[in-house]
Amino acid sequence: MGAMAAVVAAPAVRPSLGLRRCLRCGPGPRAVPAGGAAPRPCSTRAAPQGINRPVIDRIIRVDHAGEYGANRIYAGQMAVLGRSSVGPVIQQMWDQEKDHLKKFNELMVAYRVRPTVLLPFWNVAGFVLGAGSALLGKKGAMACTVAVEESISEHYNNQIRTLMEEDPEKYEELLQVIKQFRDDEWEHHDIGIEHDAEATPAYSVLKTAIQLGCKAAIFLSERI
């Protein structure tokens, strides 16, 4: 239990977004960023044998849906605030979410997992949430980011616990991916705090409402 607690503990200090390593797979060498840090986990291997199919299906399906929704949220925010002073910050976070979605697209093929049938709904709902929060201004957009990324980080921690209990060696690659993405999402949370998310009018009410929506989306996307 001590080892598992260490795995899901809050992430340590992380490099800035500009030094982030992407999870893109493909032939050919991948550049190593300044500082000599190793690239993110990246593999074209097939899924391991003897996996717990119901558990893995739920994890990959809901994570793909979550990253898809996150992309649509940032797209909505950029549509409203793209030319504002906070536009480059939102764009950097969005670029990282694009890498996340690309990786889960690859994992869905490797593990032969079907996407949730709710993707068309998350397409619209994500964009509306992003644009709607951005219409409240920079603080509103960042409040949305804090609420969503906090929910996703907690969700990823729950998945890490599940995979650790299942078989940490068998699911090593998937664990690495989820841990890295958990850290990325928490970084986005911190960026939102740094950009005055908590100064949004009715911040607590807005955050609670968004997080209730996130929980509902997670519940449905795992199962449908």
Short mmCIF file of C-alpha atoms in Angstrom, two decimals:
data_model
loop_
_atom_site.label_atom_id
_atom_site.label_comp_id
_atom_site.label_asym_id
_atom_site.label_seq_id
_atom_site.Cartn_x
_atom_site.Cartn_y
_atom_site.Cartn_z
CA MET A 1 0.00 0.00 0.00
CA GLY A 2 2.89 2.38 0.68
CA ALA A 3 4.25 1.93 -2.83
CA MET A 4 0.81 2.48 -4.36
CA ALA A 5 0.29 5.64 -2.35
CA ALA A 6 3.60 6.99 -3.64
CA VAL A 7 2.56 6.30 -7.23
CA VAL A 8 -0.70 8.25 -6.99
CA ALA A 9 0.64 11.06 -4.84
CA ALA A 10 0.53 14.61 -6.14
CA PRO A 11 3.12 15.10 -8.90
CA ALA A 12 6.46 16.67 -8.16
CA VAL A 13 7.76 19.88 -9.71
CA ARG A 14 7.50 19.60 -13.48
CA PRO A 15 9.23 21.36 -16.39
CA SER A 16 7.47 24.18 -18.17
CA LEU A 17 5.11 23.53 -21.06
CA GLY A 18 7.78 24.67 -23.49
CA LEU A 19 10.01 21.76 -22.49
CA ARG A 20 7.26 19.14 -22.51
CA ARG A 21 7.96 15.94 -24.38
CA CYS A 22 5.29 14.64 -26.70
CA LEU A 23 3.95 11.10 -26.84
CA ARG A 24 3.83 10.85 -30.60
CA CYS A 25 4.73 7.43 -31.91
CA GLY A 26 6.10 6.49 -35.26
CA PRO A 27 9.20 5.36 -37.10
CA GLY A 28 12.47 7.20 -36.85
CA PRO A 29 14.33 8.80 -33.95
CA ARG A 30 12.62 11.20 -31.59
CA ALA A 31 14.34 14.32 -30.36
CA VAL A 32 15.35 14.48 -26.72
CA PRO A 33 14.63 17.89 -25.14
CA ALA A 34 17.21 20.08 -23.49
CA GLY A 35 18.43 18.77 -20.16
CA GLY A 36 18.78 15.20 -21.38
CA ALA A 37 15.35 14.09 -20.12
CA ALA A 38 14.13 10.80 -21.53
CA PRO A 39 11.24 10.97 -24.00
CA ARG A 40 7.76 10.09 -22.88
CA PRO A 41 6.68 6.45 -23.09
CA CYS A 42 5.98 5.61 -26.68
CA SER A 43 5.37 2.22 -28.21
CA THR A 44 3.84 0.56 -31.23
CA ARG A 45 3.67 -2.82 -29.49
CA ALA A 46 0.44 -4.80 -29.44
CA ALA A 47 -1.58 -4.99 -26.25
CA PRO A 48 -0.27 -7.48 -23.64
CA GLN A 49 -1.83 -10.92 -23.49
CA GLY A 50 -4.25 -11.94 -20.77
CA ILE A 51 -5.49 -8.45 -19.95
CA ASN A 52 -8.61 -7.76 -17.92
CA ARG A 53 -10.68 -6.78 -20.93
CA PRO A 54 -13.64 -5.09 -19.17
CA VAL A 55 -11.32 -2.94 -17.03
CA ILE A 56 -9.03 -1.92 -19.91
CA ASP A 57 -11.96 -1.22 -22.23
CA ARG A 58 -13.48 1.15 -19.68
CA ILE A 59 -10.18 2.91 -18.98
CA ILE A 60 -9.19 3.53 -22.58
CA ARG A 61 -12.72 4.40 -23.73
CA VAL A 62 -13.31 6.99 -21.03
CA ASP A 63 -9.80 8.47 -21.30
CA HIS A 64 -10.17 8.85 -25.04
CA ALA A 65 -13.52 10.56 -24.50
CA GLY A 66 -12.02 12.80 -21.82
CA GLU A 67 -9.13 13.93 -23.99
CA TYR A 68 -11.52 14.45 -26.90
CA GLY A 69 -13.73 16.61 -24.70
CA ALA A 70 -10.73 18.56 -23.39
CA ASN A 71 -9.70 19.34 -26.96
CA ARG A 72 -13.17 20.69 -27.68
CA ILE A 73 -13.13 22.81 -24.50
CA TYR A 74 -9.85 24.44 -25.50
CA ALA A 75 -11.14 24.89 -29.05
CA GLY A 76 -14.11 26.79 -27.65
CA GLN A 77 -11.89 28.93 -25.44
CA MET A 78 -9.59 29.74 -28.33
CA ALA A 79 -12.56 30.73 -30.49
CA VAL A 80 -13.37 33.47 -27.95
CA LEU A 81 -9.99 34.34 -26.42
CA GLY A 82 -7.54 33.26 -29.11
CA ARG A 83 -6.46 36.84 -29.88
CA SER A 84 -6.36 37.98 -26.26
CA SER A 85 -3.32 38.12 -23.99
CA VAL A 86 -4.15 34.69 -22.58
CA GLY A 87 -4.51 33.11 -26.04
CA PRO A 88 -0.92 31.73 -26.19
CA VAL A 89 -1.34 30.07 -22.77
CA ILE A 90 -4.57 28.37 -23.82
CA GLN A 91 -2.96 27.32 -27.11
CA GLN A 92 -0.04 25.67 -25.31
CA MET A 93 -2.38 23.66 -23.11
CA TRP A 94 -4.50 22.75 -26.13
CA ASP A 95 -1.44 21.53 -28.04
CA GLN A 96 -0.64 19.22 -25.15
CA GLU A 97 -4.19 17.88 -25.13
CA LYS A 98 -3.84 17.16 -28.84
CA ASP A 99 -0.86 14.93 -28.03
CA HIS A 100 -2.92 13.17 -25.37
CA LEU A 101 -5.76 12.51 -27.78
CA LYS A 102 -3.36 11.24 -30.43
CA LYS A 103 -1.92 8.74 -27.98
CA PHE A 104 -5.32 7.45 -26.91
CA ASN A 105 -6.32 7.09 -30.57
CA GLU A 106 -3.30 4.80 -30.92
CA LEU A 107 -4.13 2.88 -27.74
CA MET A 108 -7.69 2.30 -28.91
CA VAL A 109 -6.32 0.58 -32.01
CA ALA A 110 -3.69 -1.39 -30.09
CA TYR A 111 -6.19 -2.63 -27.49
CA ARG A 112 -9.12 -2.87 -29.94
CA VAL A 113 -11.40 -0.65 -27.89
CA ARG A 114 -14.43 1.04 -29.42
CA PRO A 115 -15.06 4.72 -28.68
CA THR A 116 -18.03 5.86 -26.67
CA VAL A 117 -21.17 6.46 -28.71
CA LEU A 118 -21.42 9.83 -26.93
CA LEU A 119 -18.54 11.43 -28.86
CA PRO A 120 -20.88 13.59 -31.01
CA PHE A 121 -22.46 14.93 -27.82
CA TRP A 122 -19.08 15.62 -26.16
CA ASN A 123 -18.03 17.36 -29.38
CA VAL A 124 -20.76 19.96 -28.95
CA ALA A 125 -20.86 20.05 -25.13
CA GLY A 126 -17.09 20.51 -24.84
CA PHE A 127 -17.02 23.41 -27.28
CA VAL A 128 -20.02 25.09 -25.62
CA LEU A 129 -18.42 24.75 -22.18
CA GLY A 130 -15.13 26.17 -23.43
CA ALA A 131 -16.69 29.07 -25.30
CA GLY A 132 -19.19 29.78 -22.54
CA SER A 133 -16.52 29.94 -19.85
CA ALA A 134 -14.37 32.15 -22.08
CA LEU A 135 -17.26 34.59 -22.53
CA LEU A 136 -16.87 35.24 -18.78
CA GLY A 137 -13.37 36.47 -19.58
CA LYS A 138 -9.90 35.13 -18.90
CA LYS A 139 -10.71 34.29 -15.29
CA GLY A 140 -13.80 32.34 -16.30
CA ALA A 141 -11.85 30.29 -18.83
CA MET A 142 -9.19 29.51 -16.26
CA ALA A 143 -11.83 28.59 -13.67
CA CYS A 144 -13.17 26.06 -16.17
CA THR A 145 -9.65 24.72 -16.70
CA VAL A 146 -9.08 24.31 -12.95
CA ALA A 147 -12.40 22.50 -12.45
CA VAL A 148 -11.96 20.13 -15.39
CA GLU A 149 -8.28 19.34 -14.86
CA GLU A 150 -8.76 18.71 -11.14
CA SER A 151 -11.51 16.22 -11.96
CA ILE A 152 -9.43 14.50 -14.62
CA SER A 153 -6.37 14.28 -12.37
CA GLU A 154 -8.45 12.62 -9.66
CA HIS A 155 -9.90 10.25 -12.25
CA TYR A 156 -6.44 9.33 -13.53
CA ASN A 157 -5.30 8.65 -9.96
CA ASN A 158 -8.20 6.22 -9.53
CA GLN A 159 -7.18 4.44 -12.72
CA ILE A 160 -3.58 4.19 -11.53
CA ARG A 161 -4.76 2.52 -8.32
CA THR A 162 -6.86 0.07 -10.33
CA LEU A 163 -4.00 -0.92 -12.65
CA MET A 164 -1.57 -1.23 -9.74
CA GLU A 165 -3.96 -3.65 -8.08
CA GLU A 166 -4.42 -5.58 -11.31
CA ASP A 167 -0.80 -6.09 -12.41
CA PRO A 168 1.68 -3.15 -12.54
CA GLU A 169 4.12 -5.09 -14.73
CA LYS A 170 1.57 -6.19 -17.31
CA TYR A 171 0.15 -2.68 -17.61
CA GLU A 172 3.47 -0.86 -17.29
CA GLU A 173 3.17 1.12 -20.53
CA LEU A 174 -0.43 2.14 -19.89
CA LEU A 175 0.50 3.17 -16.35
CA GLN A 176 3.32 5.34 -17.65
CA VAL A 177 0.98 7.06 -20.08
CA ILE A 178 -1.69 7.73 -17.46
CA LYS A 179 0.83 8.97 -14.88
CA GLN A 180 2.36 11.38 -17.39
CA PHE A 181 -1.02 12.67 -18.51
CA ARG A 182 -2.10 13.03 -14.88
CA ASP A 183 0.92 15.25 -14.30
CA ASP A 184 0.15 17.28 -17.42
CA GLU A 185 -3.45 17.84 -16.36
CA TRP A 186 -2.38 18.95 -12.90
CA GLU A 187 0.03 21.39 -14.50
CA HIS A 188 -2.89 22.86 -16.43
CA HIS A 189 -4.75 23.13 -13.12
CA ASP A 190 -1.85 25.07 -11.63
CA ILE A 191 -1.69 27.37 -14.67
CA GLY A 192 -5.37 28.16 -14.18
CA ILE A 193 -4.77 29.07 -10.54
CA GLU A 194 -1.82 31.24 -11.51
CA HIS A 195 -4.05 33.11 -13.98
CA ASP A 196 -6.60 34.18 -11.37
CA ALA A 197 -9.19 31.42 -11.78
CA GLU A 198 -10.23 31.77 -8.14
CA ALA A 199 -11.06 35.46 -8.69
CA THR A 200 -13.94 34.51 -11.00
CA PRO A 201 -17.33 35.68 -9.66
CA ALA A 202 -19.17 32.74 -8.02
CA TYR A 203 -16.04 30.63 -8.50
CA SER A 204 -17.08 27.89 -6.07
CA VAL A 205 -20.51 27.52 -7.66
CA LEU A 206 -19.06 27.43 -11.18
CA LYS A 207 -16.37 24.93 -10.21
CA THR A 208 -18.85 22.62 -8.47
CA ALA A 209 -21.23 22.67 -11.43
CA ILE A 210 -18.50 21.88 -13.94
CA GLN A 211 -17.10 19.07 -11.80
CA LEU A 212 -20.53 17.49 -11.41
CA GLY A 213 -20.76 17.53 -15.19
CA CYS A 214 -17.32 15.92 -15.45
CA LYS A 215 -18.34 13.11 -13.10
CA ALA A 216 -21.46 12.45 -15.13
CA ALA A 217 -19.44 12.45 -18.37
CA ILE A 218 -16.93 9.98 -16.90
CA PHE A 219 -19.68 7.66 -15.65
CA LEU A 220 -21.48 7.61 -19.00
CA SER A 221 -18.39 7.37 -21.23
CA GLU A 222 -17.06 4.34 -19.33
CA ARG A 223 -20.27 2.43 -19.98
CA ILE A 224 -21.81 3.57 -23.25
#
